[in-house]
Amino acid sequence: MGIRAILSEPLARYIVKQQQDWISRSTEVQEKWRKELVEKAANTQFGKDHFFKDIHSYSDFKEAIPVHDYEDLKDYIAKLKTGESDVLWPGKPLYFAKTSGTTSGTKYIPISKDSISNHINSARNAILTYIAETKKAAFLDNKLIFLSGSPILTETGGVLTGRLSGISNHHVPAYLRANQMPSYETNCIEDWETKLDKIIDETIDQPMSLISGIPPWVQMYFDRITERTGKKIKDVFPDFSLFIYGGVNFEPYRAKLFESIGKKIDSIELYPASEGFFAYQDSQADEGLLLLLDTGIFYEFIPVEHFFDENPKRLSISEVETGRNYAVIVNNNAGLWGYSLGDTIRFVSTQPYKILVTGRIKHFISAFGEHVIGEEIEKALRYAMERHPEVEVIEFTVAPMVNSEHGGLPYHEWLVEFATLPYDQEKFVEDIDRRLTELNIYYLDLIKGNILRRLELVPLRKNTFIDFMRANGKLGGQNKVPRLSNDRKIADELVRINRS
């Protein structure tokens, strides 16, 4: 065992001890952060506009600070972009994390000197927690790859600006940087396919032990390596022992990824976003991600079924229940206040607080009143794949078909790019549809009431999703196709590309 692995073990034990301390005081810790955030931001423009000095309780907090999305904070962000200080948080942001919004165009999410540790230390602690539990640390002594966006930063109003993954790249600890791949020069390549080929050139003969990235882009990396070598990933990288991922639900990708690797390896799921690093998998044995309650974020939760109410009820951590879907609202030490992430989560435990990410508030299908969410779609697909073990899915999305060219009742259209097609496509569709009716009573009622008919499956040719992302300038990095849509904008373009 090398020096990095040896030194990591006492640090891992220390981090887990700290973690256990705040876990035992979860409600108290969250209340501490609520008070501290309000106190520190009281003299900012946002704090003055929302009378922070009059906030003395959580009830006051909710009355003073409405639920916001990016559009609601745009005027404040605009001032930060011109170089103003003390707008949302004391001083100026340290960075802007630049991210694509579905309705707001490009977003500039502030990251402050106070909040950067949330992003950096949480990623580190996820690895250390894994080491503490498994006693496996040898991977630190070999090569590590983080498939990410370019680390090149620009300036906006005197604030360094770039993709979150590129910003994070500048904060990789020195003890890992020597083993980090690819090279800085390669990481700076903007074109994803050019960058991917160069990454493979640099890594293919290296002792890779940890690989991290969004699953579809890691799969693309694996596929290109197999095309070059004709080998499984385990034979190219025999030391590969840990996969770290986030950004999308892993389940639809799991079977194909592990088939590409050729052996089962440990994995760690993360829940990072430009707005904060919220949770990570703290055990290989337990379901769910540990919600990080002591990193500068005060969380609120709105039951999904009430999110679009005029005045939806907001709950603190002490009020949540297991088994319910909630929209996540964050208040953080970078100046996001009452900020709706757009994500939905479900608690699987409250001792400690552990979650599953179940989808997006705006990524659902309810064109006919069915209220189908991402988690239900993914569960239905997984159910069918378990009954058709030959099937391998690369990527998929689902959209409503209201007026088909053949007429008849409307339906959900599943556009799926398969690595391996089902032997019995009709039975595969039946299995998906049956499971979806079990998971969603509204969908069942619409099927029974002859308002909807059974879903239809459209198999797509190889690389249809890659071609779609390329055509929209979103190939690689942290970009991903929404699982669900309420319109056919994405679906129609995928069909067009598939036919071309």
Short mmCIF file of C-alpha atoms in Angstrom, two decimals:
data_model
loop_
_atom_site.label_atom_id
_atom_site.label_comp_id
_atom_site.label_asym_id
_atom_site.label_seq_id
_atom_site.Cartn_x
_atom_site.Cartn_y
_atom_site.Cartn_z
CA MET A 1 0.00 0.00 0.00
CA GLY A 2 1.36 3.41 -1.03
CA ILE A 3 1.70 6.55 1.03
CA ARG A 4 -1.57 8.13 -0.20
CA ALA A 5 -3.58 5.07 0.79
CA ILE A 6 -1.88 4.84 4.18
CA LEU A 7 -2.44 8.51 5.02
CA SER A 8 -6.06 8.43 3.87
CA GLU A 9 -7.21 5.99 6.54
CA PRO A 10 -6.80 8.17 9.68
CA LEU A 11 -8.30 11.13 7.78
CA ALA A 12 -11.24 8.94 6.74
CA ARG A 13 -11.88 7.94 10.37
CA TYR A 14 -11.77 11.60 11.43
CA ILE A 15 -14.26 12.66 8.72
CA VAL A 16 -16.68 9.89 9.63
CA LYS A 17 -16.49 10.87 13.31
CA GLN A 18 -17.35 14.47 12.38
CA GLN A 19 -20.17 13.20 10.20
CA GLN A 20 -21.64 11.10 12.99
CA ASP A 21 -21.59 14.14 15.26
CA TRP A 22 -23.73 16.36 13.03
CA ILE A 23 -25.98 13.44 12.08
CA SER A 24 -26.87 13.06 15.76
CA ARG A 25 -27.87 16.75 15.85
CA SER A 26 -29.50 17.12 12.41
CA THR A 27 -32.43 19.36 13.40
CA GLU A 28 -30.25 21.53 15.63
CA VAL A 29 -27.59 21.87 12.92
CA GLN A 30 -30.13 22.97 10.32
CA GLU A 31 -31.60 25.58 12.65
CA LYS A 32 -28.08 26.84 13.35
CA TRP A 33 -27.50 27.36 9.63
CA ARG A 34 -30.84 29.11 9.15
CA LYS A 35 -29.95 31.66 11.82
CA GLU A 36 -26.35 32.08 10.66
CA LEU A 37 -27.26 32.60 7.01
CA VAL A 38 -29.83 35.28 7.84
CA GLU A 39 -27.49 37.04 10.26
CA LYS A 40 -24.58 37.15 7.80
CA ALA A 41 -26.69 38.40 4.89
CA ALA A 42 -28.74 40.96 6.82
CA ASN A 43 -26.86 43.93 5.34
CA THR A 44 -26.88 42.70 1.75
CA GLN A 45 -29.28 44.22 -0.74
CA PHE A 46 -31.42 41.07 -0.69
CA GLY A 47 -31.35 41.03 3.12
CA LYS A 48 -32.52 44.62 3.32
CA ASP A 49 -35.19 44.11 0.65
CA HIS A 50 -36.56 41.15 2.60
CA PHE A 51 -36.21 42.60 6.13
CA PHE A 52 -33.75 39.98 7.40
CA LYS A 53 -33.27 41.90 10.65
CA ASP A 54 -36.90 41.18 11.52
CA ILE A 55 -36.53 37.41 11.06
CA HIS A 56 -36.52 35.65 14.43
CA SER A 57 -38.14 32.29 13.69
CA TYR A 58 -38.70 29.85 10.86
CA SER A 59 -42.21 31.25 10.47
CA ASP A 60 -40.72 34.73 10.00
CA PHE A 61 -38.22 33.27 7.52
CA LYS A 62 -40.94 31.75 5.33
CA GLU A 63 -43.00 34.93 5.45
CA ALA A 64 -40.04 37.12 4.46
CA ILE A 65 -38.50 34.92 1.76
CA PRO A 66 -40.73 33.57 -1.00
CA VAL A 67 -39.83 30.50 -3.06
CA HIS A 68 -37.75 31.65 -6.03
CA ASP A 69 -36.41 30.24 -9.24
CA TYR A 70 -33.53 31.69 -11.25
CA GLU A 71 -35.82 34.09 -13.12
CA ASP A 72 -36.91 35.65 -9.82
CA LEU A 73 -33.29 36.30 -8.80
CA LYS A 74 -32.16 37.53 -12.21
CA ASP A 75 -32.12 41.23 -11.26
CA TYR A 76 -29.84 40.50 -8.30
CA ILE A 77 -27.61 38.25 -10.42
CA ALA A 78 -27.41 41.00 -13.06
CA LYS A 79 -25.94 43.36 -10.45
CA LEU A 80 -23.37 40.77 -9.44
CA LYS A 81 -22.43 40.37 -13.13
CA THR A 82 -21.63 44.10 -13.32
CA GLY A 83 -19.28 43.85 -10.36
CA GLU A 84 -21.49 45.01 -7.49
CA SER A 85 -20.80 43.72 -3.97
CA ASP A 86 -23.07 42.76 -1.05
CA VAL A 87 -26.00 41.87 -3.28
CA LEU A 88 -27.07 38.36 -2.29
CA TRP A 89 -24.19 37.53 0.07
CA PRO A 90 -21.47 39.69 1.65
CA GLY A 91 -18.77 40.69 -0.85
CA LYS A 92 -18.50 39.42 -4.41
CA PRO A 93 -18.83 35.80 -5.54
CA LEU A 94 -15.62 33.84 -5.86
CA TYR A 95 -16.99 32.18 -9.03
CA PHE A 96 -19.99 32.02 -11.29
CA ALA A 97 -20.91 28.46 -12.20
CA LYS A 98 -22.25 28.78 -15.73
CA THR A 99 -25.01 26.32 -16.54
CA SER A 100 -27.68 25.89 -19.18
CA GLY A 101 -31.24 26.45 -18.05
CA THR A 102 -34.29 24.95 -19.72
CA THR A 103 -36.29 28.18 -19.43
CA SER A 104 -33.77 30.83 -18.40
CA GLY A 105 -31.06 30.42 -21.02
CA THR A 106 -27.58 30.48 -19.50
CA LYS A 107 -27.59 30.70 -15.72
CA TYR A 108 -24.83 32.26 -13.61
CA ILE A 109 -24.94 30.61 -10.20
CA PRO A 110 -22.82 32.38 -7.56
CA ILE A 111 -20.26 30.41 -5.55
CA SER A 112 -18.75 32.34 -2.63
CA LYS A 113 -15.59 31.97 -0.56
CA ASP A 114 -17.86 30.52 2.12
CA SER A 115 -19.65 28.04 -0.15
CA ILE A 116 -16.74 26.64 -2.19
CA SER A 117 -15.86 24.24 0.62
CA ASN A 118 -19.31 22.65 0.28
CA HIS A 119 -18.47 21.65 -3.29
CA ILE A 120 -14.87 20.57 -2.71
CA ASN A 121 -14.95 18.98 0.74
CA SER A 122 -18.15 17.05 0.06
CA ALA A 123 -16.62 15.30 -2.94
CA ARG A 124 -13.53 14.50 -0.87
CA ASN A 125 -15.62 13.26 2.05
CA ALA A 126 -17.61 10.90 -0.18
CA ILE A 127 -14.37 9.11 -1.05
CA LEU A 128 -13.09 9.14 2.52
CA THR A 129 -16.39 7.77 3.84
CA TYR A 130 -16.06 4.92 1.35
CA ILE A 131 -12.53 4.21 2.56
CA ALA A 132 -13.63 4.24 6.20
CA GLU A 133 -16.39 1.71 5.50
CA THR A 134 -14.63 -0.66 3.10
CA LYS A 135 -10.98 -0.27 4.21
CA LYS A 136 -10.16 -0.07 0.48
CA ALA A 137 -7.73 2.74 -0.25
CA ALA A 138 -5.21 1.26 -2.70
CA PHE A 139 -6.97 2.95 -5.62
CA LEU A 140 -5.51 6.28 -4.47
CA ASP A 141 -2.04 5.12 -5.47
CA ASN A 142 -2.94 4.53 -9.12
CA LYS A 143 -4.37 6.81 -11.80
CA LEU A 144 -7.69 8.61 -11.36
CA ILE A 145 -9.85 10.15 -14.07
CA PHE A 146 -12.57 12.75 -13.67
CA LEU A 147 -14.46 13.20 -16.96
CA SER A 148 -15.43 16.86 -16.73
CA GLY A 149 -15.90 20.11 -18.55
CA SER A 150 -13.08 22.44 -19.51
CA PRO A 151 -11.25 24.10 -16.58
CA ILE A 152 -10.71 27.27 -18.63
CA LEU A 153 -12.34 30.19 -16.79
CA THR A 154 -13.42 33.57 -18.15
CA GLU A 155 -14.44 36.68 -16.21
CA THR A 156 -17.88 38.19 -15.70
CA GLY A 157 -17.86 41.50 -13.83
CA GLY A 158 -14.48 40.58 -12.37
CA VAL A 159 -15.73 37.16 -11.22
CA LEU A 160 -14.14 33.96 -12.57
CA THR A 161 -16.73 32.05 -14.58
CA GLY A 162 -16.94 28.50 -15.91
CA ARG A 163 -18.66 25.13 -15.69
CA LEU A 164 -18.87 23.71 -12.18
CA SER A 165 -16.81 20.65 -13.11
CA GLY A 166 -14.14 22.95 -14.56
CA ILE A 167 -14.14 25.12 -11.42
CA SER A 168 -13.86 22.01 -9.24
CA ASN A 169 -10.90 20.89 -11.31
CA HIS A 170 -8.93 23.83 -9.93
CA HIS A 171 -9.51 22.58 -6.38
CA VAL A 172 -8.45 18.94 -6.71
CA PRO A 173 -6.21 18.32 -3.66
CA ALA A 174 -2.48 18.37 -4.36
CA TYR A 175 -2.07 14.79 -3.13
CA LEU A 176 -4.45 13.60 -5.87
CA ARG A 177 -3.41 15.97 -8.64
CA ALA A 178 -0.23 14.03 -9.41
CA ASN A 179 -2.34 10.98 -10.24
CA GLN A 180 -5.19 12.84 -11.93
CA MET A 181 -5.94 12.30 -15.59
CA PRO A 182 -6.35 13.54 -18.27
CA SER A 183 -3.75 16.27 -18.60
CA TYR A 184 -4.78 19.87 -18.11
CA GLU A 185 -4.20 20.57 -21.81
CA THR A 186 -6.51 17.75 -22.85
CA ASN A 187 -9.15 18.80 -20.32
CA CYS A 188 -9.19 22.24 -21.94
CA ILE A 189 -10.34 20.86 -25.31
CA GLU A 190 -13.90 22.08 -25.89
CA ASP A 191 -15.02 19.65 -28.59
CA TRP A 192 -16.16 16.52 -26.73
CA GLU A 193 -15.31 13.93 -29.38
CA THR A 194 -11.85 15.36 -30.00
CA LYS A 195 -11.33 15.53 -26.24
CA LEU A 196 -12.55 11.95 -25.75
CA ASP A 197 -10.10 10.55 -28.29
CA LYS A 198 -7.26 12.46 -26.65
CA ILE A 199 -8.31 11.22 -23.19
CA ILE A 200 -8.17 7.66 -24.48
CA ASP A 201 -4.70 8.28 -25.96
CA GLU A 202 -3.48 9.42 -22.54
CA THR A 203 -5.19 6.81 -20.38
CA ILE A 204 -5.34 3.58 -22.34
CA ASP A 205 -1.98 2.28 -21.14
CA GLN A 206 -2.22 3.70 -17.60
CA PRO A 207 -3.10 1.85 -14.34
CA MET A 208 -6.56 3.45 -13.99
CA SER A 209 -8.18 2.62 -10.65
CA LEU A 210 -10.92 5.28 -10.22
CA ILE A 211 -13.15 6.61 -13.00
CA SER A 212 -15.69 9.35 -12.37
CA GLY A 213 -18.29 11.05 -14.54
CA ILE A 214 -21.89 11.17 -15.73
CA PRO A 215 -22.84 7.59 -16.75
CA PRO A 216 -23.71 8.20 -20.44
CA TRP A 217 -20.39 9.95 -21.05
CA VAL A 218 -18.43 7.29 -19.16
CA GLN A 219 -20.22 4.70 -21.30
CA MET A 220 -19.08 6.55 -24.42
CA TYR A 221 -15.51 6.50 -23.07
CA PHE A 222 -15.78 2.73 -22.46
CA ASP A 223 -17.28 2.09 -25.91
CA ARG A 224 -14.48 3.94 -27.67
CA ILE A 225 -11.85 2.00 -25.70
CA THR A 226 -13.49 -1.33 -26.58
CA GLU A 227 -13.67 -0.30 -30.26
CA ARG A 228 -9.92 0.36 -30.21
CA THR A 229 -8.83 -2.69 -28.27
CA GLY A 230 -11.55 -5.31 -28.69
CA LYS A 231 -11.33 -5.85 -24.91
CA LYS A 232 -13.53 -5.42 -21.88
CA ILE A 233 -12.59 -2.50 -19.63
CA LYS A 234 -11.40 -4.89 -16.88
CA ASP A 235 -8.78 -6.22 -19.28
CA VAL A 236 -7.67 -2.74 -20.33
CA PHE A 237 -7.69 -1.40 -16.75
CA PRO A 238 -7.19 -4.40 -14.43
CA ASP A 239 -6.78 -2.05 -11.43
CA PHE A 240 -10.13 -0.31 -12.02
CA SER A 241 -12.03 -0.78 -8.75
CA LEU A 242 -14.19 2.31 -8.07
CA PHE A 243 -16.72 4.16 -10.21
CA ILE A 244 -18.06 7.54 -9.01
CA TYR A 245 -21.06 9.05 -10.73
CA GLY A 246 -23.85 11.58 -10.45
CA GLY A 247 -26.12 13.76 -12.52
CA VAL A 248 -28.59 11.09 -13.67
CA ASN A 249 -30.27 7.98 -12.30
CA PHE A 250 -27.72 5.19 -12.68
CA GLU A 251 -30.18 2.31 -12.95
CA PRO A 252 -30.94 2.55 -16.69
CA TYR A 253 -27.19 2.52 -17.39
CA ARG A 254 -26.06 -0.01 -14.79
CA ALA A 255 -26.40 -3.23 -16.80
CA LYS A 256 -24.61 -1.93 -19.91
CA LEU A 257 -21.87 -0.19 -17.94
CA PHE A 258 -21.01 -3.29 -15.93
CA GLU A 259 -21.26 -5.43 -19.04
CA SER A 260 -18.72 -3.09 -20.67
CA ILE A 261 -16.47 -3.32 -17.63
CA GLY A 262 -16.78 -7.12 -17.45
CA LYS A 263 -16.84 -7.36 -13.67
CA LYS A 264 -18.70 -5.86 -10.72
CA ILE A 265 -16.93 -3.00 -8.98
CA ASP A 266 -17.85 -0.66 -6.15
CA SER A 267 -19.56 2.62 -6.99
CA ILE A 268 -20.36 5.86 -5.18
CA GLU A 269 -23.33 8.00 -6.17
CA LEU A 270 -23.08 11.78 -5.71
CA TYR A 271 -25.71 14.52 -5.80
CA PRO A 272 -23.86 17.67 -6.87
CA ALA A 273 -25.23 20.72 -8.69
CA SER A 274 -24.06 24.23 -9.43
CA GLU A 275 -26.21 25.39 -6.50
CA GLY A 276 -24.49 23.08 -4.03
CA PHE A 277 -23.27 19.59 -3.23
CA PHE A 278 -26.27 18.07 -1.48
CA ALA A 279 -25.73 14.39 -0.78
CA TYR A 280 -23.59 11.34 -1.36
CA GLN A 281 -23.74 7.60 -0.90
CA ASP A 282 -22.15 6.93 2.47
CA SER A 283 -22.52 3.14 2.50
CA GLN A 284 -22.16 0.32 0.02
CA ALA A 285 -24.81 -1.60 1.95
CA ASP A 286 -27.64 0.92 2.46
CA GLU A 287 -30.11 2.48 0.07
CA GLY A 288 -30.05 6.23 -0.30
CA LEU A 289 -27.71 9.20 -0.20
CA LEU A 290 -26.78 10.96 3.02
CA LEU A 291 -28.22 14.50 2.92
CA LEU A 292 -25.44 16.90 3.93
CA LEU A 293 -26.96 19.10 6.62
CA ASP A 294 -23.86 20.86 7.97
CA THR A 295 -22.21 22.43 4.91
CA GLY A 296 -23.71 25.95 4.74
CA ILE A 297 -27.14 25.04 3.33
CA PHE A 298 -30.54 25.38 4.99
CA TYR A 299 -33.00 23.04 3.27
CA GLU A 300 -36.74 23.27 2.85
CA PHE A 301 -39.11 20.77 1.29
CA ILE A 302 -42.47 21.12 -0.46
CA PRO A 303 -44.65 18.04 -1.05
CA VAL A 304 -44.66 17.58 -4.83
CA GLU A 305 -48.44 17.45 -5.08
CA HIS A 306 -48.62 20.96 -3.54
CA PHE A 307 -45.67 22.57 -5.32
CA PHE A 308 -47.81 24.50 -7.79
CA ASP A 309 -50.28 25.69 -5.13
CA GLU A 310 -50.48 29.47 -4.65
CA ASN A 311 -48.88 29.27 -1.18
CA PRO A 312 -47.39 25.79 -0.85
CA LYS A 313 -46.49 24.59 2.61
CA ARG A 314 -42.72 24.58 3.22
CA LEU A 315 -41.27 22.07 5.65
CA SER A 316 -38.00 22.01 7.56
CA ILE A 317 -35.96 18.83 7.92
CA SER A 318 -37.71 17.94 11.18
CA GLU A 319 -41.10 17.79 9.42
CA VAL A 320 -40.37 15.45 6.49
CA GLU A 321 -41.58 11.86 6.20
CA THR A 322 -40.20 8.82 4.44
CA GLY A 323 -41.92 7.61 1.30
CA ARG A 324 -43.13 11.02 0.05
CA ASN A 325 -41.81 13.01 -2.89
CA TYR A 326 -40.65 16.54 -2.10
CA ALA A 327 -39.41 19.45 -4.17
CA VAL A 328 -36.09 20.71 -2.76
CA ILE A 329 -35.65 24.37 -1.77
CA VAL A 330 -32.20 25.63 -0.75
CA ASN A 331 -30.85 28.67 1.06
CA ASN A 332 -27.08 28.81 1.05
CA ASN A 333 -23.97 30.78 1.95
CA ALA A 334 -23.50 31.95 -1.62
CA GLY A 335 -26.75 33.95 -1.58
CA LEU A 336 -29.42 31.65 -2.97
CA TRP A 337 -32.62 32.26 -1.01
CA GLY A 338 -35.78 30.15 -1.18
CA TYR A 339 -34.26 28.72 -4.35
CA SER A 340 -36.18 25.92 -6.03
CA LEU A 341 -33.71 23.44 -7.51
CA GLY A 342 -36.38 21.86 -9.68
CA ASP A 343 -35.38 18.45 -8.30
CA THR A 344 -37.63 16.01 -6.49
CA ILE A 345 -36.38 13.68 -3.78
CA ARG A 346 -37.82 11.00 -1.51
CA PHE A 347 -36.57 10.25 1.99
CA VAL A 348 -35.79 6.59 2.59
CA SER A 349 -34.58 7.24 6.15
CA THR A 350 -34.81 10.00 8.75
CA GLN A 351 -32.23 8.48 11.14
CA PRO A 352 -30.01 9.60 9.46
CA TYR A 353 -31.68 11.64 6.73
CA LYS A 354 -31.12 9.73 3.48
CA ILE A 355 -32.69 10.47 0.13
CA LEU A 356 -33.19 9.18 -3.37
CA VAL A 357 -33.33 11.70 -6.23
CA THR A 358 -36.59 10.90 -7.99
CA GLY A 359 -36.77 13.38 -10.86
CA ARG A 360 -37.45 16.96 -11.87
CA ILE A 361 -40.49 19.07 -11.04
CA LYS A 362 -40.77 20.16 -14.66
CA HIS A 363 -39.75 16.80 -16.13
CA PHE A 364 -43.00 14.90 -15.95
CA ILE A 365 -45.76 13.93 -18.32
CA SER A 366 -49.22 15.19 -17.55
CA ALA A 367 -50.51 15.98 -21.03
CA PHE A 368 -53.67 14.05 -20.15
CA GLY A 369 -53.72 14.39 -16.33
CA GLU A 370 -51.56 11.33 -15.64
CA HIS A 371 -48.83 13.05 -13.55
CA VAL A 372 -46.16 10.47 -14.46
CA ILE A 373 -42.77 11.31 -12.92
CA GLY A 374 -39.24 10.27 -13.82
CA GLU A 375 -38.89 7.74 -11.01
CA GLU A 376 -41.96 5.84 -12.25
CA ILE A 377 -40.70 5.78 -15.83
CA GLU A 378 -37.31 4.46 -14.73
CA LYS A 379 -38.81 1.84 -12.43
CA ALA A 380 -41.07 0.59 -15.21
CA LEU A 381 -38.16 0.30 -17.62
CA ARG A 382 -36.02 -1.47 -15.03
CA TYR A 383 -38.87 -3.92 -14.35
CA ALA A 384 -39.07 -4.81 -18.05
CA MET A 385 -35.29 -5.11 -18.40
CA GLU A 386 -35.17 -7.55 -15.48
CA ARG A 387 -37.67 -9.74 -17.33
CA HIS A 388 -35.80 -9.43 -20.61
CA PRO A 389 -32.15 -9.85 -19.53
CA GLU A 390 -30.87 -9.66 -23.09
CA VAL A 391 -31.91 -5.99 -23.29
CA GLU A 392 -29.32 -3.23 -22.97
CA VAL A 393 -30.47 0.38 -23.06
CA ILE A 394 -28.11 3.20 -24.02
CA GLU A 395 -30.48 6.16 -23.58
CA PHE A 396 -34.18 7.00 -23.70
CA THR A 397 -36.80 9.71 -23.37
CA VAL A 398 -40.60 9.71 -23.22
CA ALA A 399 -43.06 12.19 -24.72
CA PRO A 400 -46.83 12.40 -25.29
CA MET A 401 -48.28 11.63 -28.71
CA VAL A 402 -51.58 13.50 -28.93
CA ASN A 403 -52.29 13.34 -32.65
CA SER A 404 -50.62 10.42 -34.39
CA GLU A 405 -50.63 10.14 -38.17
CA HIS A 406 -52.72 6.96 -37.84
CA GLY A 407 -55.35 8.56 -35.59
CA GLY A 408 -56.83 6.79 -32.61
CA LEU A 409 -56.31 7.41 -28.90
CA PRO A 410 -53.28 9.37 -27.69
CA TYR A 411 -50.40 7.56 -25.98
CA HIS A 412 -46.93 7.89 -24.50
CA GLU A 413 -44.14 7.42 -27.01
CA TRP A 414 -40.94 5.86 -25.65
CA LEU A 415 -37.91 6.68 -27.79
CA VAL A 416 -35.21 4.19 -26.81
CA GLU A 417 -31.71 3.66 -28.15
CA PHE A 418 -30.85 0.03 -27.48
CA ALA A 419 -27.45 -1.64 -27.41
CA THR A 420 -29.38 -4.92 -27.57
CA LEU A 421 -33.02 -5.08 -28.63
CA PRO A 422 -35.61 -7.20 -26.81
CA TYR A 423 -36.24 -10.58 -28.45
CA ASP A 424 -39.97 -10.03 -27.96
CA GLN A 425 -40.63 -6.33 -28.39
CA GLU A 426 -44.39 -6.70 -27.88
CA LYS A 427 -43.92 -8.43 -24.51
CA PHE A 428 -41.30 -5.86 -23.50
CA VAL A 429 -43.81 -3.06 -24.11
CA GLU A 430 -46.51 -4.96 -22.20
CA ASP A 431 -44.19 -5.32 -19.20
CA ILE A 432 -43.32 -1.61 -19.14
CA ASP A 433 -46.95 -0.60 -19.46
CA ARG A 434 -48.20 -3.02 -16.82
CA ARG A 435 -45.62 -1.83 -14.31
CA LEU A 436 -46.44 1.81 -15.03
CA THR A 437 -50.13 1.19 -14.32
CA GLU A 438 -49.11 -0.37 -10.99
CA LEU A 439 -46.94 2.62 -10.10
CA ASN A 440 -49.29 5.41 -11.17
CA ILE A 441 -53.03 5.21 -10.48
CA TYR A 442 -53.78 8.22 -12.71
CA TYR A 443 -52.16 6.49 -15.68
CA LEU A 444 -54.13 3.31 -14.87
CA ASP A 445 -57.42 5.24 -14.75
CA LEU A 446 -56.73 6.87 -18.12
CA ILE A 447 -55.91 3.52 -19.72
CA LYS A 448 -59.04 1.89 -18.22
CA GLY A 449 -61.15 4.88 -19.23
CA ASN A 450 -60.00 4.68 -22.88
CA ILE A 451 -58.52 8.17 -22.69
CA LEU A 452 -55.00 6.83 -23.31
CA ARG A 453 -53.91 3.68 -25.05
CA ARG A 454 -50.88 1.58 -24.28
CA LEU A 455 -47.49 3.17 -24.83
CA GLU A 456 -45.63 2.73 -28.11
CA LEU A 457 -41.92 1.99 -28.39
CA VAL A 458 -39.71 3.60 -31.03
CA PRO A 459 -36.28 1.94 -31.22
CA LEU A 460 -33.66 4.45 -32.34
CA ARG A 461 -30.54 3.73 -34.36
CA LYS A 462 -27.14 3.75 -32.72
CA ASN A 463 -25.82 7.20 -31.72
CA THR A 464 -29.16 8.99 -32.22
CA PHE A 465 -28.86 10.68 -28.82
CA ILE A 466 -25.22 11.59 -29.42
CA ASP A 467 -26.18 13.11 -32.77
CA PHE A 468 -29.01 15.02 -31.06
CA MET A 469 -26.65 16.41 -28.41
CA ARG A 470 -24.05 17.28 -31.05
CA ALA A 471 -26.64 19.11 -33.15
CA ASN A 472 -27.63 21.16 -30.09
CA GLY A 473 -24.05 21.93 -29.02
CA LYS A 474 -24.38 19.89 -25.82
CA LEU A 475 -22.22 16.85 -26.47
CA GLY A 476 -20.16 15.80 -23.44
CA GLY A 477 -19.51 17.49 -20.12
CA GLN A 478 -22.44 17.63 -17.69
CA ASN A 479 -25.20 17.75 -20.33
CA LYS A 480 -28.00 15.21 -20.45
CA VAL A 481 -31.30 14.67 -22.25
CA PRO A 482 -34.45 15.02 -20.11
CA ARG A 483 -36.15 11.70 -19.41
CA LEU A 484 -39.65 13.19 -19.75
CA SER A 485 -41.28 16.03 -21.64
CA ASN A 486 -44.77 17.48 -21.80
CA ASP A 487 -44.30 18.42 -25.44
CA ARG A 488 -42.71 16.84 -28.51
CA LYS A 489 -39.87 19.27 -29.16
CA ILE A 490 -37.15 16.78 -28.20
CA ALA A 491 -39.04 13.71 -29.43
CA ASP A 492 -39.71 15.12 -32.89
CA GLU A 493 -36.08 16.10 -33.36
CA LEU A 494 -34.91 12.65 -32.25
CA VAL A 495 -37.30 11.03 -34.75
CA ARG A 496 -36.01 13.31 -37.51
CA ILE A 497 -32.37 12.51 -36.67
CA ASN A 498 -33.19 8.80 -36.45
CA ARG A 499 -34.56 8.87 -40.01
CA SER A 500 -31.71 10.90 -41.49
#
